[in-house]
Amino acid sequence: MTKDASKFIFHADDEDEIVHRHQNAELLFYQQVAKGDVEAIRKNCENHEFLNQAGVGTLSKDPLQNLKYHFVVSVAIISRLCVDNGMEMEKSYRLSDFYIQQLDDITSIEVMEQLHDRMVTDYTGKMKIIRQNAGLSRPMTECMNYIYSHLKERITVKDLAEYTSNSASYISRLFKEELGVSTSDYIRSAKLEASKNLLRYSDYSLVDIANYYSFTSQSHFCQLFQKETGLTPKKYREKYYGTHWKGTEGDIMNFEG
């Protein structure tokens, strides 16, 4: 055996180390989802980690079917961990069912990866909101639930006050005390954060996105977006738009998790 050839020989201890390393990375990935670490999950998706099968068991000889099996395993683990970390059980399992049911229509590895990336991004985003709400007073938690359920609408302090049976001045004071921002600033940031997903994962025009999240106009949306992110919506899309999942009106805009 030549010296160069020897580097391709793996011993049992080497294989155990690779498997152990992969299991640690997999556990970290699940924890990042459950903790709402959006940035870490974004990097995971951009690096195509779902397609990295090193150290992963083979559940089917067919590559696509193998990914489908691993997808189901991932959804099962993620849904359980998210429940353990504060997500309502019914909501988590309904979300799990929603994504698993889409497996029947998957016919390529590329689309399989897109579904996986959408699933983990969805769970992670929801967990981020849950963790942000932890420790908030009951009226503030109710305000958060209302805001994220009505992002497509124009939301005012009066709406939140009526929903929580409190005065507008009381709600405004709670936002300052518990979140350190005004009510209008928080609502605007929530809408802009949601618009980032449409810019990155869909082909909707700027005017469509502005209208969808009830900004007063496209120019107003662009002005607020640039102030918040330092980039115009167009520049943001050019920088972050990738080859991952692209939404359609039937799912990205209408599904309520």
Coordinates of C-alpha atoms in Angstrom, one line a residue, residues 71-169:
F71 CA -37.3 14.4 6.8
V72 CA -40.1 12.6 8.7
V73 CA -37.6 11.8 11.5
S74 CA -36.5 15.4 11.6
V75 CA -40.1 16.7 11.8
A76 CA -40.9 14.3 14.6
I77 CA -37.9 15.4 16.7
I78 CA -38.4 19.1 16.0
S79 CA -42.1 19.1 16.7
R80 CA -41.5 17.3 20.1
L81 CA -38.6 19.6 21.0
C82 CA -40.6 22.7 20.2
V83 CA -43.4 21.5 22.4
D84 CA -40.9 21.0 25.2
N85 CA -39.7 24.5 24.7
G86 CA -43.1 26.2 24.8
M87 CA -45.0 25.7 21.6
E88 CA -48.6 24.6 21.9
M89 CA -48.8 20.8 21.3
E90 CA -51.7 21.1 18.9
K91 CA -50.0 23.8 16.9
S92 CA -46.7 22.0 16.7
Y93 CA -48.3 18.7 15.6
R94 CA -50.6 20.4 13.1
L95 CA -47.5 22.1 11.6
S96 CA -45.8 18.7 11.4
D97 CA -48.8 17.1 9.6
F98 CA -48.9 20.0 7.2
Y99 CA -45.3 19.4 6.0
I100 CA -45.4 15.6 6.1
Q101 CA -48.5 15.6 3.9
Q102 CA -46.6 17.5 1.2
L103 CA -44.1 14.6 0.8
D104 CA -46.4 12.8 -1.6
D105 CA -45.9 15.5 -4.2
I106 CA -42.1 15.6 -4.0
T107 CA -40.4 14.2 -7.0
S108 CA -36.9 15.6 -6.9
I109 CA -34.1 16.0 -4.4
E110 CA -34.0 19.8 -5.1
V111 CA -37.7 20.2 -4.1
M112 CA -37.1 17.9 -1.1
E113 CA -34.5 20.2 0.2
Q114 CA -36.7 23.2 -0.4
L115 CA -39.5 21.7 1.7
H116 CA -37.0 20.8 4.5
D117 CA -35.6 24.4 4.5
R118 CA -39.1 25.9 4.6
M119 CA -40.1 23.5 7.5
V120 CA -37.1 24.3 9.7
T121 CA -37.3 28.0 8.9
D122 CA -41.0 28.1 9.8
Y123 CA -40.5 26.2 13.1
T124 CA -37.5 28.4 14.0
G125 CA -39.3 31.6 13.3
K126 CA -42.3 30.6 15.5
M127 CA -40.0 29.5 18.3
K128 CA -38.2 32.9 18.1
I129 CA -41.5 34.6 18.7
I130 CA -42.4 32.3 21.6
R131 CA -39.1 32.8 23.3
Q132 CA -39.4 36.6 22.9
N133 CA -42.8 36.4 24.5
A134 CA -41.6 34.4 27.5
G135 CA -41.9 36.4 30.7
L136 CA -44.2 39.0 29.2
S137 CA -47.3 40.0 31.1
R138 CA -50.6 38.5 29.9
P139 CA -51.8 41.6 28.1
M140 CA -48.5 41.8 26.2
T141 CA -48.7 38.1 25.3
E142 CA -52.2 38.7 24.0
C143 CA -50.9 41.7 22.0
M144 CA -48.2 39.6 20.4
N145 CA -50.7 36.9 19.4
Y146 CA -52.9 39.5 17.9
I147 CA -50.1 41.2 16.0
Y148 CA -48.7 38.0 14.4
S149 CA -52.2 36.8 13.5
H150 CA -53.1 40.1 11.8
L151 CA -49.8 41.1 10.1
K152 CA -51.6 41.5 6.8
E153 CA -53.8 44.2 8.3
R154 CA -53.3 47.7 9.6
I155 CA -52.9 47.4 13.3
T156 CA -53.3 50.3 15.8
V157 CA -52.9 50.7 19.5
K158 CA -56.6 51.0 19.7
D159 CA -57.0 47.5 18.1
L160 CA -54.7 46.0 20.7
A161 CA -56.5 47.9 23.5
E162 CA -59.9 46.6 22.4
Y163 CA -58.6 43.1 22.0
T164 CA -57.1 43.0 25.4
S165 CA -59.8 45.0 27.1
N166 CA -57.4 47.7 28.2
S167 CA -56.9 51.4 27.5
A168 CA -54.6 52.5 24.6
S169 CA -52.4 54.4 27.0

